[in-house]
CSV table of C-alpha atoms in Angstrom, one decimal:
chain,number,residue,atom,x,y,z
A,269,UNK,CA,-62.5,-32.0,26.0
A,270,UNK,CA,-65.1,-30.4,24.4
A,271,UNK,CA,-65.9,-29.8,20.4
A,272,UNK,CA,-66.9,-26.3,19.4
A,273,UNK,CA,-69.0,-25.7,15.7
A,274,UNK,CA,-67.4,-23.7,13.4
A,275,UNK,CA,-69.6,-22.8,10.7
A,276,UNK,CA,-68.6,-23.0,6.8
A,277,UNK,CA,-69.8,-20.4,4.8
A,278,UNK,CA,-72.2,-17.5,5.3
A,279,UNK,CA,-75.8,-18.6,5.2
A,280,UNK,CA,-77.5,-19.2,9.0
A,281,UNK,CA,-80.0,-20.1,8.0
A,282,UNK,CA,-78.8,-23.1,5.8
A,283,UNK,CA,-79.5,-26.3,7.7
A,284,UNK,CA,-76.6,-28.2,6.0
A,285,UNK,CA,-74.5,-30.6,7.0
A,286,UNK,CA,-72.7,-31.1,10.7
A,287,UNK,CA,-69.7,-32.8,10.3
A,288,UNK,CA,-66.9,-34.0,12.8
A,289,UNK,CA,-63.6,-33.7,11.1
A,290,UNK,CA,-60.2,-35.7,11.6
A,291,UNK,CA,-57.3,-36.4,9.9
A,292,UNK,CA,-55.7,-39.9,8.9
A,293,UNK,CA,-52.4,-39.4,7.2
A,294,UNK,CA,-52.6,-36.5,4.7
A,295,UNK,CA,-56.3,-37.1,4.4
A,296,UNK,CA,-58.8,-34.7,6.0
A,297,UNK,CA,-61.7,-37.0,6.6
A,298,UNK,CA,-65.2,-36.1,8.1
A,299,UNK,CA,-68.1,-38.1,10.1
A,300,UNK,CA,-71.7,-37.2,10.1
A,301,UNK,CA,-71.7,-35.5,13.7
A,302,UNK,CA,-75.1,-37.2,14.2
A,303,UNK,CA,-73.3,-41.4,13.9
A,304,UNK,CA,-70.5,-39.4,16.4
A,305,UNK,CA,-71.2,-41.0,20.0
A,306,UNK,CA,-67.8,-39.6,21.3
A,307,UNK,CA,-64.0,-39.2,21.6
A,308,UNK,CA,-61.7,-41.0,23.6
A,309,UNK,CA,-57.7,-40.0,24.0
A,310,UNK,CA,-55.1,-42.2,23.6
A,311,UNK,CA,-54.3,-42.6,26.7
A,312,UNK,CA,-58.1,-43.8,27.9
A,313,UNK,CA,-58.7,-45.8,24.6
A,314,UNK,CA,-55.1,-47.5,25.0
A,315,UNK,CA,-54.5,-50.4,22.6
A,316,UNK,CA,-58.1,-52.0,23.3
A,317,UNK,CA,-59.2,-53.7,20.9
A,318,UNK,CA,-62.8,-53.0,21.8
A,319,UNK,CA,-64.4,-50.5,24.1
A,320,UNK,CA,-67.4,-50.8,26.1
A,321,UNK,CA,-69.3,-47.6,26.7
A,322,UNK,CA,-72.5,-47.9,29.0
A,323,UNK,CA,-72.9,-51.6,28.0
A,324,UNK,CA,-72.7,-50.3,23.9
A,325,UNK,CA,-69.5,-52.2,22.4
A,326,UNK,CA,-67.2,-50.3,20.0
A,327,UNK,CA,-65.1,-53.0,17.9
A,328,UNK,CA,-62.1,-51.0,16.1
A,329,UNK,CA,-62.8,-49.9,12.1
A,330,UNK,CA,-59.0,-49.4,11.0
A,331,UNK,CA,-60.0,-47.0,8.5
A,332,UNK,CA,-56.4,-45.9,7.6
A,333,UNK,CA,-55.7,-49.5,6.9
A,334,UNK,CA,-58.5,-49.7,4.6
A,335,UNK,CA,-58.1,-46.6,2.7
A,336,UNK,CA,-54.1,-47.7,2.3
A,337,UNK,CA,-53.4,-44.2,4.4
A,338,UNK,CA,-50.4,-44.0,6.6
A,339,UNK,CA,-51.3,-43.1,10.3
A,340,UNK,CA,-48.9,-41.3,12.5
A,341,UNK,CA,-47.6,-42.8,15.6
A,342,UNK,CA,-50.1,-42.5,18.7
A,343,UNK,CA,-49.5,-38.9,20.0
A,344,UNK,CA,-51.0,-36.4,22.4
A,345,UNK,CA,-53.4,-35.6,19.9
A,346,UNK,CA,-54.7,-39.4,18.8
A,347,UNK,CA,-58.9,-39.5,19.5
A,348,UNK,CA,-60.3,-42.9,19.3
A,349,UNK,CA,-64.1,-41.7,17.7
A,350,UNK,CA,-66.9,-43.8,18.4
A,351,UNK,CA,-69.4,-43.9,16.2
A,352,UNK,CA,-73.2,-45.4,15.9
A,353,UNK,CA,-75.3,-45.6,12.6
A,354,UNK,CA,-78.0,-48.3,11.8
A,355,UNK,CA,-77.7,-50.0,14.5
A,356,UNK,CA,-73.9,-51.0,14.1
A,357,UNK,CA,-71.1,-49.2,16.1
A,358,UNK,CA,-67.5,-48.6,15.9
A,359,UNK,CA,-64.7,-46.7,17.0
A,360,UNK,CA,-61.4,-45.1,14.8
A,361,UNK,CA,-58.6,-44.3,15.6
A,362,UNK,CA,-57.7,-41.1,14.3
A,363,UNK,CA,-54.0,-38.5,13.8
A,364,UNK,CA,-56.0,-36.0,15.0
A,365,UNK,CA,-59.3,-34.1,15.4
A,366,UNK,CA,-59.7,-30.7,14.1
A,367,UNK,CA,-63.4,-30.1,15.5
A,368,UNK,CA,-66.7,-30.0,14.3
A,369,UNK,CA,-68.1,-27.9,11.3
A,370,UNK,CA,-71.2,-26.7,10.2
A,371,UNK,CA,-71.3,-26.9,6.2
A,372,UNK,CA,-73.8,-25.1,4.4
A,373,UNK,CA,-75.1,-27.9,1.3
A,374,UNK,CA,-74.3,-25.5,-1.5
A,375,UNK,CA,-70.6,-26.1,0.3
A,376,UNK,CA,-71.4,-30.2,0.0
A,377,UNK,CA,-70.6,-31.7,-3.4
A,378,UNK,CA,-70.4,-34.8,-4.6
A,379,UNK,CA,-67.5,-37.2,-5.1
A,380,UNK,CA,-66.4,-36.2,-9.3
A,381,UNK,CA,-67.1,-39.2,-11.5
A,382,UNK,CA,-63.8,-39.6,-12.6
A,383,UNK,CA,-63.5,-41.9,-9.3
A,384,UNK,CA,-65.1,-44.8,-10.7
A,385,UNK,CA,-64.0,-47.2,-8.6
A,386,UNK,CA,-64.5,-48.9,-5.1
A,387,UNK,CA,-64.5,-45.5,-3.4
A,388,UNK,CA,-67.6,-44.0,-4.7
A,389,UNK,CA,-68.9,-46.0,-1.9
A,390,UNK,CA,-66.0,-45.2,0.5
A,391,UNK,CA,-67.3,-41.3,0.2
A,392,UNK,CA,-71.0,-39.7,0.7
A,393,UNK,CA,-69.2,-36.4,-0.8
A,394,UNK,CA,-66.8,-34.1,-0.3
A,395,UNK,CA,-67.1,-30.8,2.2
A,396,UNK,CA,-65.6,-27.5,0.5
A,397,UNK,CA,-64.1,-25.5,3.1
A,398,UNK,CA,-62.2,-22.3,2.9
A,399,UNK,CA,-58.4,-23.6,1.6
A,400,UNK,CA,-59.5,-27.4,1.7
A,401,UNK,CA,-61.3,-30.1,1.3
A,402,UNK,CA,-62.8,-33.0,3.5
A,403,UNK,CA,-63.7,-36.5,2.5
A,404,UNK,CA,-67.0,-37.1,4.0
A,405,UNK,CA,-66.7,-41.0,5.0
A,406,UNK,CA,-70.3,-43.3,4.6
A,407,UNK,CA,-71.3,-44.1,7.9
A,408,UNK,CA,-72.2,-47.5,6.4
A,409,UNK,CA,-69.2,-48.4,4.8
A,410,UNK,CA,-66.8,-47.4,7.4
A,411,UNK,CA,-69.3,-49.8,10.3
A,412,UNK,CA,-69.1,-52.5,7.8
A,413,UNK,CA,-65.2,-52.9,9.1
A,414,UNK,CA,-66.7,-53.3,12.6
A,415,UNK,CA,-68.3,-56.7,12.2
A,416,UNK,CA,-68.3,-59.5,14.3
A,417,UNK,CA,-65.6,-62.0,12.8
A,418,UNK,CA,-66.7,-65.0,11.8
A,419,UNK,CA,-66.6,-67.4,14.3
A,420,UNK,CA,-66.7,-65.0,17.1
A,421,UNK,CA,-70.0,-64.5,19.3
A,422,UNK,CA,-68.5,-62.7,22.3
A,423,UNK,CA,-65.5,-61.2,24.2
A,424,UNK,CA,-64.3,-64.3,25.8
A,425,UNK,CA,-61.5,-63.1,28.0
A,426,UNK,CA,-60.9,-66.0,30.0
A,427,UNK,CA,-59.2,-67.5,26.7
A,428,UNK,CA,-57.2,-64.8,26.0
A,429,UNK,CA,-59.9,-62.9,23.7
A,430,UNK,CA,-59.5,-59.4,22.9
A,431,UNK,CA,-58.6,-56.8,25.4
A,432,UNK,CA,-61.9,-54.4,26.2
A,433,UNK,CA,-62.0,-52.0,28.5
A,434,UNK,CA,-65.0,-50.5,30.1
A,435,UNK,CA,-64.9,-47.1,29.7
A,436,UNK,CA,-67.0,-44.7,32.4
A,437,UNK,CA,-68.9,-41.9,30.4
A,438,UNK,CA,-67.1,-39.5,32.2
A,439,UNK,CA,-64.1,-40.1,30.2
A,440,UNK,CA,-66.3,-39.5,26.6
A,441,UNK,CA,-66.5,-36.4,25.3
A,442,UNK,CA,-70.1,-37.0,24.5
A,443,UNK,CA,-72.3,-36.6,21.9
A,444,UNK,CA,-71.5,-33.1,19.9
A,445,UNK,CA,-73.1,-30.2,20.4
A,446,UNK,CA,-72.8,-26.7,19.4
A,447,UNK,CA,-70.9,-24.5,21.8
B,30,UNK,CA,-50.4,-16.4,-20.6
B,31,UNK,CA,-49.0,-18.4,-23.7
B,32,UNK,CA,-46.8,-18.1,-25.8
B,33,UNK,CA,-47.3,-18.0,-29.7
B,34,UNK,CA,-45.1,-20.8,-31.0
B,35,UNK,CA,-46.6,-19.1,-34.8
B,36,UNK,CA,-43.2,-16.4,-35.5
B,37,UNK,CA,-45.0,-15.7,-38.6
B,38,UNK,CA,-48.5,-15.5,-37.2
B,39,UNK,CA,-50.2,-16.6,-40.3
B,40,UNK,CA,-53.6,-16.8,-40.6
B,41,UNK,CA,-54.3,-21.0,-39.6
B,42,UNK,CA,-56.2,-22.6,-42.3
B,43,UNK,CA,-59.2,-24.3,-41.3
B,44,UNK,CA,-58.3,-27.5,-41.2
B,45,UNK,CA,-55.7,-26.8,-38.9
B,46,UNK,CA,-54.6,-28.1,-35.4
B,47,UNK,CA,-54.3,-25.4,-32.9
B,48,UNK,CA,-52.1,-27.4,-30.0
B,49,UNK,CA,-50.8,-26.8,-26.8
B,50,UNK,CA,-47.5,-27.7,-26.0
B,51,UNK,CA,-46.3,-28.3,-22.5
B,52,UNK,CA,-44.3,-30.7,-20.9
B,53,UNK,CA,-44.2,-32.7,-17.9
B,54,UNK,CA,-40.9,-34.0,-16.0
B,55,UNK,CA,-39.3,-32.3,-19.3
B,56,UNK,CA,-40.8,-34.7,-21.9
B,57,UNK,CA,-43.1,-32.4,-24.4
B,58,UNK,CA,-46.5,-33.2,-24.5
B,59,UNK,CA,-49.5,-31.5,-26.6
B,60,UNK,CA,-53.3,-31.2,-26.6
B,61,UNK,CA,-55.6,-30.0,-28.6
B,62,UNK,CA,-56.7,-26.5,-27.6
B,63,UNK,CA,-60.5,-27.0,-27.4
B,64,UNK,CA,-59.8,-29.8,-25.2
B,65,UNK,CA,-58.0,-27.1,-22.4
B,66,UNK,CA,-60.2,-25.4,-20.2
B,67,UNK,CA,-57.0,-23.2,-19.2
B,68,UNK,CA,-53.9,-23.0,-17.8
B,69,UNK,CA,-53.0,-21.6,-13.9
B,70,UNK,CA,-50.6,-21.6,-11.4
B,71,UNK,CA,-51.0,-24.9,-9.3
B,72,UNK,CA,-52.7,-25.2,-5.6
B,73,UNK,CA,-51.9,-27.6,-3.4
B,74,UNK,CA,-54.4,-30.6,-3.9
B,75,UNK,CA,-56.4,-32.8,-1.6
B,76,UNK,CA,-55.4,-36.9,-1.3
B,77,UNK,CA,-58.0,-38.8,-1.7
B,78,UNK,CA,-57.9,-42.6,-1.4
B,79,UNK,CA,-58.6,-43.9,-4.4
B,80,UNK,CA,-58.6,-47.1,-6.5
B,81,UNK,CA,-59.2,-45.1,-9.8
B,82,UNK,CA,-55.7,-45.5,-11.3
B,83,UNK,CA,-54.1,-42.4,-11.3
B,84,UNK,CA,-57.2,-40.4,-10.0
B,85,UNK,CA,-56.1,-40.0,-6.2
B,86,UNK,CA,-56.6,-36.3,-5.4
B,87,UNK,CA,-59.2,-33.0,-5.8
B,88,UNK,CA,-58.0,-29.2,-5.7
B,89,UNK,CA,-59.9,-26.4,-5.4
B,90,UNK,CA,-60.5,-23.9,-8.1
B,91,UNK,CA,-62.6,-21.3,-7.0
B,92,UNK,CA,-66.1,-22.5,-5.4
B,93,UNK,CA,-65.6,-26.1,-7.8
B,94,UNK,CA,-63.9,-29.6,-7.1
B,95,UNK,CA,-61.6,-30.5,-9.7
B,96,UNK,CA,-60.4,-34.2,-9.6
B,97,UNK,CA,-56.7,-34.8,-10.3
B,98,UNK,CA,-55.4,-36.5,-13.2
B,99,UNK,CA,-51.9,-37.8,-11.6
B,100,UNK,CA,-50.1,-37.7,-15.8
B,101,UNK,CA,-46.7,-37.7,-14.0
B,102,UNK,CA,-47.4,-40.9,-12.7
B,103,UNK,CA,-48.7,-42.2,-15.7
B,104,UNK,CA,-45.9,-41.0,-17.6
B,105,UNK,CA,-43.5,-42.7,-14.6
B,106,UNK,CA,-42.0,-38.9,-13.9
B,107,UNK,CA,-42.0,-35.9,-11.7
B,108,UNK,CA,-42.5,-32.8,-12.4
B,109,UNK,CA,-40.5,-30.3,-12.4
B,110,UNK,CA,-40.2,-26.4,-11.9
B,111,UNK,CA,-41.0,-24.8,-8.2
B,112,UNK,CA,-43.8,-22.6,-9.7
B,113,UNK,CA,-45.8,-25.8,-11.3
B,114,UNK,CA,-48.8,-24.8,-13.7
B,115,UNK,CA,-52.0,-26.5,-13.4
B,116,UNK,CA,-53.8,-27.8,-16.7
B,117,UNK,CA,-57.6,-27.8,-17.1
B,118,UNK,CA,-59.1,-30.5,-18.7
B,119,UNK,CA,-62.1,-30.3,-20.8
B,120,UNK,CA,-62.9,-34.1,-20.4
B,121,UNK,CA,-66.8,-35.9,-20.9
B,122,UNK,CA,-67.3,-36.7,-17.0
B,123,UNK,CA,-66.4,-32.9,-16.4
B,124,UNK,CA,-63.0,-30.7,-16.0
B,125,UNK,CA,-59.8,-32.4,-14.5
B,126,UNK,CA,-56.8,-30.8,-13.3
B,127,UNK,CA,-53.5,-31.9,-14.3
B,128,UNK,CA,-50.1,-31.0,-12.9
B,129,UNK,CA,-47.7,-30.1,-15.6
B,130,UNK,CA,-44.2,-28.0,-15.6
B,131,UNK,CA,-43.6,-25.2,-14.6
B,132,UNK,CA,-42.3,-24.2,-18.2
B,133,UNK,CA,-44.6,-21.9,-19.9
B,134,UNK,CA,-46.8,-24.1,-22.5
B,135,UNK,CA,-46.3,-22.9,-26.2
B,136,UNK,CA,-49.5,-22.6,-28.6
B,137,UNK,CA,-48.9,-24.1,-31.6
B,138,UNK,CA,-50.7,-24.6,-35.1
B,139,UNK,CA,-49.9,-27.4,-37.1
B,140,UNK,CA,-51.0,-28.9,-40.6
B,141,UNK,CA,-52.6,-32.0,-40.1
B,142,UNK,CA,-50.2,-33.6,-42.9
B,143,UNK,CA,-47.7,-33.3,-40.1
B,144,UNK,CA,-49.2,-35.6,-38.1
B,145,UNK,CA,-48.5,-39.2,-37.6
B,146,UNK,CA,-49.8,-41.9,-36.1
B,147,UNK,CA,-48.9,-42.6,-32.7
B,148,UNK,CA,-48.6,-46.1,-30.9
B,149,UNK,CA,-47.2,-47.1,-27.6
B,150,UNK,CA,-47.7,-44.4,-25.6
B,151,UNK,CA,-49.8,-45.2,-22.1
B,152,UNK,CA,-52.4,-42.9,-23.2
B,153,UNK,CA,-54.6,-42.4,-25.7
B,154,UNK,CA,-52.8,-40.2,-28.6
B,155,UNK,CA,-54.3,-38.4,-31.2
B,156,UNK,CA,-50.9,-39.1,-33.5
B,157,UNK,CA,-47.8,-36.9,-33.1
B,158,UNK,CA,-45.5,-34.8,-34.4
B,159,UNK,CA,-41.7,-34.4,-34.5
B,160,UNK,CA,-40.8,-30.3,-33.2
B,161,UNK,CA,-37.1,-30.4,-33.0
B,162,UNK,CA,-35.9,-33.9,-32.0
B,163,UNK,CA,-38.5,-34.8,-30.8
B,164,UNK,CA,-41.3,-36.7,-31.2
B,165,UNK,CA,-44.5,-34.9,-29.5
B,166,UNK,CA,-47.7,-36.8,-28.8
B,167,UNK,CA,-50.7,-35.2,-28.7
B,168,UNK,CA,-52.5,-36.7,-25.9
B,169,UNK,CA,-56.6,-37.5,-26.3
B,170,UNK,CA,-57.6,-35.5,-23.2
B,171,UNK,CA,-61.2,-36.6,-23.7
B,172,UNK,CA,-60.4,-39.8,-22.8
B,173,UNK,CA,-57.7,-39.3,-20.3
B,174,UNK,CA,-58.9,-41.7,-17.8
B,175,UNK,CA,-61.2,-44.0,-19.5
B,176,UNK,CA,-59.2,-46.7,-21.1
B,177,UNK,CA,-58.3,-49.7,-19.2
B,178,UNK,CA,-54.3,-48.7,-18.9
B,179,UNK,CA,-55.9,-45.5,-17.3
């Protein structure tokens, strides 16, 4: 599986923005490509509910949960995205991935002020594509679901803990890169 | 692409009110003109998770982001017409879009001796005025938004 840039807008030259972007729901939602470590399928990601990669643990954000968005079923196209940003990492579970895009900044505008609530900190902006627009999620906000609970300190399996699985890098489609 | 609800088309006297009338999920609804950026066909809008009462969605318009005003909800009705018009809001934090009938809005000037006070309604209302049998709000657009019910 690999991810191939598309580029938004006209300018080469326009360092911009690189974005990885999925949809939850009716939502199209975008990662900073840089906090994107890799995707995993359904399939490899099953219903874990954390996921070692090379000794880096990925506790589950439920993203859709928290932005009250209805996810479809687990399907052939379900990517579990891992992500890493400030020292905190994750992984969602996503509908789907559409790929990764190059936005140019005049193309990256901010979130109106008429949202005036908790989601100006939900959003780092919105990304103005052709016919659309993506929600581009804060890195931050969306690793803040992947804390340790309270009370927890480690996996412990032996009394029935959460399910991890130890993924090989193999089975990552690795960090993105512009094909 | 209004209509001139004027048949005489006299000249309005200053103090006039020039309104818009529309309507949304049939109940009539007007604004005052310099609070309307325009009027065009509706695009398909963006969701976006929200907890900004009835501010859950963008659209494009051209190169710009518009957030969506959701008044149907607000108003507890849908709205009707296959070929729904879009309403652009001139509004202090910048232009909103609102989704409104597809029933072409009517301009109207009215003395301001016609207008009454309004109460009750979950918006903000200028006053109103009766047009047939009924009783037309005219809704404070500028603050769409902004009060506590909105």
């Amino acid at each position: 599986m690999s991810l191939r840039a598309q580029r938004s807008g006209s300018t080469p030259l326009d360092p911009g923005l690189r974005c990885v972007v999925v949809w939850i729901g009716p939502s199209p939602l975008a990662f900073d490509a840089d906090a994107v470590d890799g995707l995993l399928t359904a399939d490899v990601a099953g219903n874990a509910s954390m996921v070692i990669v090379q000794d880096v643990t990925y506790r589950p954000v439920d993203v859709a949960g928290r932005l009250s968005l209805q996810a479809a079923e687990d399907g052939p196209d379900t990517r579990v995205v891992l992500l890493t940003h400030g020292g905190r990492h994750g992984s969602v579970r996503v509908d789907r991935v559409e790929g990764i895009r190059d936005v140019e900044r005049s193309r990256v505008v901010p979130v109106p002020p008429q949202f005036r609530g908790e989601e100006q900190t939900w959003y780092r902006s919105l990304l103005v594509f052709e016919e659309t627009v993506a929600l581009l999620l804060d890195t931050t906000w969306v690793l803040q679901g992947a804390e340790v609970p309270e009370g927890e300190t480690r996996c412990d399996r032996s009394r029935g803990g959460p399910r991890v699985i130890n993924v090989t890098p193999e089975l990552v489609a690795g960090k993105v890169r512009e094909c | 692409m209004l209509r001139s609800g004027n048949e005489r088309r006299q000249k309005a006297a200053p103090s006039s009110w020039k309104l818009l009338v529309f309507s949304v999920g049939g109940r009539r609804l007007a604004v005052k003109t310099d609070e309307v950026a325009g009027v065009s066909q509706w695009k398909e809008s963006t969701p976006v998770p929200s907890e900004t009462p009835f501010v859950s969605a963008v659209m494009r318009k051209d190169e710009t982001v518009l957030p969506v005003f959701d008044l149907a909800g607000l108003l507890r009705v849908s709205v009707r017409g296959d070929d729904r018009l879009c309403l652009t809001a001139k509004h202090p934090r910048g232009p909103m879009a609102i989704c409104i009938d597809g029933e072409m809005p009517v301009l109207q000037t009215l003395d301001p001796a016609a207008i009454r006070p309004c109460q009750g309604e979950a918006f903000d209302a200028l006053g109103s005025f009766t047009s047939g049998l009924d009783d037309v709000p005219i809704i404070a657009l500028s603050k769409l938004g902004s009060s506590d019910q909105t």
